[in-house]
Amino acid sequence: MTTAPADTRRDLIGLTRPELTEALAAAGVPERQRRMRMRQLWSWIYHRGVMSFAEMTDISKELRQALNQHFRIGRLEVVTEQISSDGTRKWLLRLDPDSRGQRHEIETVYIPEEDRGTLCISSQVGCTLTCSFCHTGTQKLVRNLTAAEIVGQIMLARDRLGDWPGATAEDPRGLPNAERKISNVVLMGMGEPLYNFDNVRDACAVTADGEGLGLGKRRITLSTSGVAPEIPRWGEEAGTMLAISLHAVRDELRDKLVPINKKWPIKELLQACRNFPGLSNAKRITFEYVMLKGVNDSVADAKELVRLLAKIPAKINLIPFNPWPGAPYECSDWEQIEKFAEVVNRAGYASPVRSPRGRDIMAACGQLRSESVKQRASARLATSV
Ligand code: SAH
Ligand code: SF4
């Protein structure tokens, strides 16, 4: 069997402003032209969604050819696309071969509402952490995603949703009635984004930039299980919105649910949140709290939650537990969620319960997982002969 030679051209997707300027220099673009060329390229790539240099009609033919020799505008490969009865979409995406020639897979989820759409993207293949209620946590970390692969999830979703000027979706069922189908991006897919800090930060910079994907920092939310020392740095270097997977109000229980708590317990985590740059009533931190039957869902827990967060500009998001095969928990009864929510509501937090979306296609919070495993050298040898 012959396979096509690997495309070694550099992917322009996900390169930051300085990286792209440097890449243009290496490709021989004179210094005085680089700023303008960067603008032109970004406009074609991120505002119009083109995938070939040939379409870039305001760039001379010679330069287009030169660019084509050095660069490509990549897309992730769709393995499957599933559409839930509630309109939620989930893509299983195959990554380009890594340095060992392995092609790993990740999941990306799109959650449409009437007038907006949220894309939930992954930051790692698998996760190093092992939160006991999370399906992703049962898949060992395979590797970090590159900035190209993080931004690539947004590009691919925009293709599939017809979210480019003049484009239409192949299957428009359930899409919002809004000019932009993706109005928000959340880093709540597979992986712990703060353990892939630099690549996630670079991807967010391109996503927020008005000349890049143009979403703005306030429409991007990073969710962390609580990597406390990186929280203030994230605020300084990326400045997006922040969500914290709190899930328990006592260290003893949080140690079990979110084991990173043993390293950075609740007090330290909340102190890091207080030090989040720009924190104000207009820029609140979201605290996520998964509702586990008989585990963390008592009214006493709700009262303690409200007490703990009293001096932090916060939103509270109660997430009904989403089941997965073999999960050791059940979702709290609706009645109990309501009782819990009432305490939270009375403390002044509006509409705190997140309605589960896409459960029928295993696309809801914490249900994502792919079959990718990190092969040991011996196993790779065994399969390659
Ligand atoms: N690793 C990051 C982001 C991904 S998880 C983090 O942990 O924050 C996104 C959210 O889904 C987190 O709040 C996570 O705790 C929650 N979650 C995980 N498994 C879940 C499940 N089975 N049901 C509901 N929420 C879950
Ligand atoms: Fe990893 Fe987040 Fe799942 Fe915990 S909840 S295992 S940090 S993806």
XYZ file of C-alpha atoms and ligand atoms in Angstrom:
419
model
C 0.000 0.000 0.000
C 1.342 3.457 -0.836
C 0.433 6.435 1.284
C 0.562 10.064 0.165
C 3.638 11.855 1.490
C 2.865 13.906 4.589
C 2.169 17.572 3.923
C 5.044 19.272 5.727
C 3.945 22.809 4.943
C 3.278 24.902 8.031
C -0.390 25.308 8.968
C -1.326 28.988 9.239
C -4.310 28.242 11.499
C -3.679 29.223 15.097
C -0.446 31.169 14.514
C -0.368 34.288 16.691
C 0.405 37.714 15.208
C 4.152 37.516 16.028
C 4.374 33.900 14.832
C 2.689 34.683 11.540
C 4.874 37.743 10.980
C 7.944 35.582 11.594
C 6.667 32.865 9.263
C 6.115 35.447 6.518
C 9.669 36.684 7.023
C 10.987 33.143 6.662
C 8.997 32.789 3.424
C 10.746 35.896 2.031
C 8.004 38.516 2.433
C 9.785 41.896 2.788
C 9.506 43.527 6.198
C 7.516 46.571 5.052
C 4.797 44.305 3.610
C 4.423 41.893 6.515
C 1.782 43.764 8.518
C -0.417 44.237 5.504
C 0.013 40.642 4.364
C -0.859 39.383 7.784
C -4.058 41.393 7.718
C -4.967 40.108 4.275
C -4.288 36.499 5.225
C -6.237 36.707 8.479
C -9.150 38.330 6.727
C -9.344 35.525 4.138
C -8.785 32.772 6.668
C -10.834 33.944 9.648
C -13.444 36.272 8.182
C -14.205 34.393 5.006
C -13.147 30.842 5.769
C -11.147 30.225 2.575
C -8.935 27.154 2.513
C -6.692 27.890 -0.466
C -4.345 30.710 -1.384
C -5.720 30.686 -4.950
C -8.900 32.383 -3.672
C -7.011 35.337 -2.168
C -7.605 37.690 -5.064
C -6.055 40.803 -3.536
C -2.663 39.090 -3.307
C -0.441 38.838 -6.410
C -0.224 35.511 -8.174
C 3.515 35.197 -7.482
C 3.068 35.717 -3.772
C 0.111 33.319 -3.659
C 2.305 30.674 -5.222
C 5.123 31.370 -2.787
C 2.712 31.188 0.146
C 1.327 27.925 -1.159
C 4.806 26.431 -1.239
C 5.476 27.262 2.383
C 2.081 27.104 4.040
C -1.258 25.395 4.136
C -4.620 26.271 5.650
C -5.563 23.080 7.403
C -8.817 21.539 8.555
C -9.357 18.743 11.043
C -10.870 15.582 9.636
C -14.436 14.757 10.638
C -14.795 11.105 11.658
C -18.435 11.377 12.719
C -21.031 14.100 13.100
C -23.988 13.463 15.384
C -27.009 15.686 15.833
C -29.057 15.326 19.017
C -32.839 15.530 19.129
C -32.357 18.911 20.857
C -30.120 20.244 18.055
C -26.809 19.794 19.902
C -24.073 18.596 17.547
C -21.027 16.550 18.350
C -18.075 15.941 16.094
C -15.449 13.291 16.527
C -12.369 14.812 14.904
C -9.161 13.145 13.800
C -5.942 15.093 14.297
C -2.993 15.166 11.918
C -0.291 12.605 12.685
C 1.867 13.607 15.653
C 5.651 13.204 15.776
C 5.177 9.451 16.279
C 2.819 9.177 13.341
C -0.235 8.574 15.542
C -3.572 10.156 14.664
C -5.531 10.881 17.800
C -9.174 11.835 18.130
C -11.034 14.480 20.098
C -14.618 15.625 20.498
C -16.119 19.069 19.966
C -19.707 20.015 20.816
C -22.011 22.769 19.522
C -24.976 23.873 21.625
C -27.480 26.035 19.740
C -30.038 28.269 21.424
C -32.648 30.506 19.837
C -30.441 33.543 19.398
C -26.948 32.274 20.136
C -24.706 29.263 19.815
C -21.948 27.981 22.086
C -19.051 25.860 20.909
C -17.461 23.640 23.530
C -13.890 22.826 22.563
C -11.231 20.448 23.861
C -7.727 21.393 24.989
C -6.136 17.952 25.426
C -6.570 14.397 24.163
C -7.731 12.774 27.418
C -6.886 14.380 30.767
C -4.190 13.938 33.413
C -6.747 14.442 36.133
C -9.186 11.842 37.345
C -12.292 13.591 38.611
C -14.460 10.686 39.695
C -17.701 11.891 38.033
C -16.152 12.734 34.636
C -15.982 10.391 31.656
C -12.981 12.199 30.164
C -11.158 11.521 33.428
C -11.234 7.794 32.629
C -9.134 8.426 29.513
C -5.459 8.946 30.340
C -3.761 12.025 28.973
C -2.485 11.280 25.496
C -1.157 14.708 24.626
C -1.782 18.436 24.622
C -3.476 19.954 21.601
C -1.553 22.521 19.569
C -2.937 26.038 19.080
C -3.742 25.016 15.483
C -5.824 22.099 16.723
C -7.651 24.251 19.264
C -8.510 27.004 16.766
C -9.071 24.251 14.177
C -12.104 23.014 16.124
C -13.744 26.437 15.693
C -12.868 26.564 11.982
C -14.322 23.126 11.383
C -17.499 23.926 13.293
C -17.948 27.119 11.288
C -17.623 25.099 8.071
C -20.200 22.549 9.188
C -22.595 25.225 10.479
C -22.321 27.381 7.370
C -20.989 30.142 9.615
C -19.095 32.070 6.909
C -20.405 35.011 4.859
C -22.608 33.666 2.076
C -22.374 30.054 3.274
C -25.209 27.783 4.374
C -25.183 24.692 6.558
C -25.565 21.320 4.900
C -28.006 20.459 7.678
C -29.540 23.614 9.192
C -31.756 21.852 11.782
C -31.957 23.707 15.087
C -29.475 26.470 14.237
C -29.954 29.839 15.963
C -31.551 32.749 14.275
C -28.447 34.912 14.462
C -25.908 36.228 12.022
C -23.089 34.337 13.711
C -23.871 30.742 14.547
C -21.013 30.581 17.066
C -21.417 33.471 19.476
C -19.500 31.957 22.408
C -16.641 29.537 22.894
C -16.133 27.563 26.102
C -13.050 25.523 26.973
C -15.122 22.843 28.642
C -14.450 19.860 26.418
C -11.792 17.234 26.976
C -8.797 18.150 29.091
C -7.586 20.619 31.706
C -6.864 23.800 29.724
C -4.536 25.347 32.310
C -2.238 22.311 31.929
C -1.824 23.323 28.283
C -1.470 26.991 29.144
C 0.610 28.399 26.271
C -1.224 26.712 23.416
C -4.646 27.521 24.870
C -3.595 31.153 25.463
C -2.323 31.510 21.883
C -5.483 29.938 20.481
C -7.630 32.294 22.573
C -5.630 35.298 21.351
C -6.421 34.454 17.710
C -10.054 33.661 18.584
C -10.602 36.930 20.471
C -8.682 39.227 18.082
C -10.912 41.500 15.982
C -8.815 40.755 12.916
C -8.749 37.046 13.774
C -11.936 35.145 14.593
C -13.200 38.320 16.250
C -15.106 36.830 19.153
C -13.732 39.101 21.893
C -12.383 37.947 25.252
C -15.715 38.185 27.024
C -17.266 35.563 24.787
C -14.612 33.008 25.624
C -14.782 31.074 28.921
C -12.053 28.829 30.253
C -13.118 26.202 32.767
C -10.529 24.816 35.173
C -10.677 22.097 37.777
C -8.628 24.419 39.991
C -4.996 24.851 38.923
C -4.737 27.680 41.448
C -1.274 29.142 40.644
C -2.159 29.556 36.963
C -5.445 31.393 37.563
C -4.068 34.931 38.088
C -1.558 34.381 35.250
C -4.408 33.326 32.949
C -6.196 36.571 33.773
C -3.094 38.606 32.998
C -2.022 36.838 29.821
C -5.370 35.847 28.290
C -8.085 37.830 30.081
C -11.018 35.637 29.063
C -13.924 34.783 31.325
C -13.280 32.093 33.914
C -15.246 29.146 35.280
C -14.189 27.004 38.229
C -15.255 23.388 38.673
C -15.930 23.607 42.390
C -18.405 20.716 42.951
C -17.884 20.445 46.719
C -17.701 22.829 49.662
C -15.566 20.690 52.005
C -12.001 19.598 51.272
C -12.655 16.055 52.399
C -15.287 15.545 49.708
C -13.595 17.668 47.053
C -10.421 15.589 47.466
C -12.491 12.635 46.254
C -14.476 14.335 43.500
C -11.773 16.623 42.101
C -8.467 15.098 43.254
C -6.438 18.176 42.256
C -7.944 19.593 45.459
C -5.295 17.703 47.431
C -2.715 19.949 45.816
C -4.687 23.198 45.904
C -7.489 23.004 48.475
C -10.636 25.124 48.445
C -9.190 28.004 50.482
C -6.192 28.382 48.188
C -8.355 28.034 45.088
C -10.743 30.756 46.230
C -7.821 33.026 47.116
C -6.480 32.589 43.562
C -9.955 33.526 42.287
C -9.958 36.705 44.370
C -6.648 37.577 42.684
C -8.092 37.105 39.185
C -7.286 40.341 37.333
C -10.273 42.421 36.284
C -12.683 40.638 38.622
C -15.750 42.831 39.206
C -19.531 42.612 39.230
C -19.408 43.098 35.478
C -16.818 40.331 35.100
C -17.779 37.519 37.447
C -16.314 34.085 37.848
C -18.703 31.197 37.195
C -18.613 28.421 39.788
C -19.737 25.064 38.410
C -21.342 22.577 40.764
C -22.350 19.119 39.550
C -25.425 17.720 41.300
C -24.624 14.231 42.626
C -27.418 12.406 44.413
C -26.752 12.028 48.130
C -23.145 13.176 47.734
C -22.974 16.980 47.538
C -26.603 18.059 47.108
C -27.898 18.802 50.618
C -29.418 22.113 51.632
C -26.527 22.469 54.123
C -24.110 22.173 51.180
C -26.043 24.888 49.332
C -25.822 27.226 52.324
C -22.106 26.601 52.674
C -21.625 27.242 48.950
C -23.294 30.626 49.212
C -21.255 31.457 52.311
C -17.947 30.489 50.673
C -18.578 32.658 47.621
C -20.057 35.611 49.476
C -17.227 38.067 48.843
C -16.342 36.975 45.309
C -18.158 38.445 42.277
C -19.613 35.113 41.169
C -22.241 33.284 39.174
C -23.295 29.797 40.213
C -24.015 27.116 37.657
C -25.639 23.930 38.943
C -25.022 21.097 36.477
C -27.285 18.053 36.707
C -24.902 15.069 36.619
C -24.713 13.529 33.153
C -24.417 9.752 33.327
C -21.927 7.640 31.408
C -21.353 3.881 31.286
C -19.958 2.649 34.590
C -20.243 5.991 36.382
C -20.337 5.584 40.157
C -22.915 8.383 40.679
C -26.505 9.286 39.966
C -27.976 12.675 39.183
C -29.744 14.331 42.130
C -33.544 14.140 42.087
C -35.174 17.133 40.465
C -36.876 18.039 43.719
C -33.505 18.178 45.479
C -31.956 20.270 42.697
C -34.851 22.704 43.134
C -34.326 22.902 46.889
C -30.616 23.501 46.380
C -31.292 26.095 43.673
C -33.725 27.914 45.928
C -31.025 28.553 48.538
C -28.704 29.773 45.792
C -31.471 31.918 44.286
C -32.364 33.485 47.590
C -28.741 34.540 47.965
C -29.184 36.592 44.777
C -27.836 34.298 42.056
C -30.130 34.226 39.010
C -31.197 31.080 37.077
C -28.456 28.820 38.333
C -29.410 25.429 36.826
C -27.787 24.466 33.512
C -30.180 22.403 31.411
C -28.521 19.255 30.106
C -28.036 19.269 26.347
C -27.162 16.490 23.929
C -27.298 13.645 26.462
C -28.709 11.273 23.804
C -25.477 11.546 21.797
C -23.172 11.603 24.870
C -22.366 15.242 24.179
C -23.301 16.745 27.559
C -20.788 18.077 30.133
C -18.404 15.384 31.258
C -19.551 12.752 28.748
C -16.797 13.305 26.196
C -14.143 10.714 25.612
C -12.306 9.300 22.594
C -10.731 5.934 21.984
C -7.238 7.416 21.621
C -4.639 5.876 23.878
C -1.004 6.705 24.267
C 0.832 3.746 22.829
C 3.982 2.579 24.510
C 6.987 2.109 22.226
C 6.696 -1.691 22.493
C 3.017 -1.623 21.496
C 3.766 0.646 18.539
C 6.388 -1.737 17.286
C 4.011 -4.640 17.638
C 1.294 -2.961 15.562
C 3.624 -1.646 12.855
C 4.918 -5.055 11.774
N -11.191 20.194 32.725
C -11.948 21.374 32.861
C -12.910 21.633 31.722
C -13.696 20.457 31.169
S -15.043 19.796 32.056
C -12.694 21.368 34.155
O -12.718 20.338 34.822
O -13.204 22.408 34.523
C -16.395 20.945 31.926
C -17.338 20.878 33.126
O -18.137 19.670 33.133
C -16.593 20.872 34.434
O -17.208 21.718 35.363
C -16.707 19.446 34.867
O -16.495 19.303 36.234
C -18.121 19.112 34.436
N -18.412 17.677 34.382
C -17.527 16.654 34.242
N -18.180 15.469 34.242
C -19.504 15.752 34.367
C -20.678 14.945 34.377
N -20.620 13.642 34.242
N -21.873 15.564 34.512
C -21.932 16.908 34.591
N -20.865 17.723 34.569
C -19.653 17.155 34.456
Fe -10.244 16.440 33.466
Fe -12.097 18.381 33.808
Fe -12.847 15.818 33.549
Fe -11.606 16.621 35.773
S -13.647 17.303 35.020
S -11.151 14.746 34.611
S -10.162 18.122 34.950
S -11.828 17.065 31.985
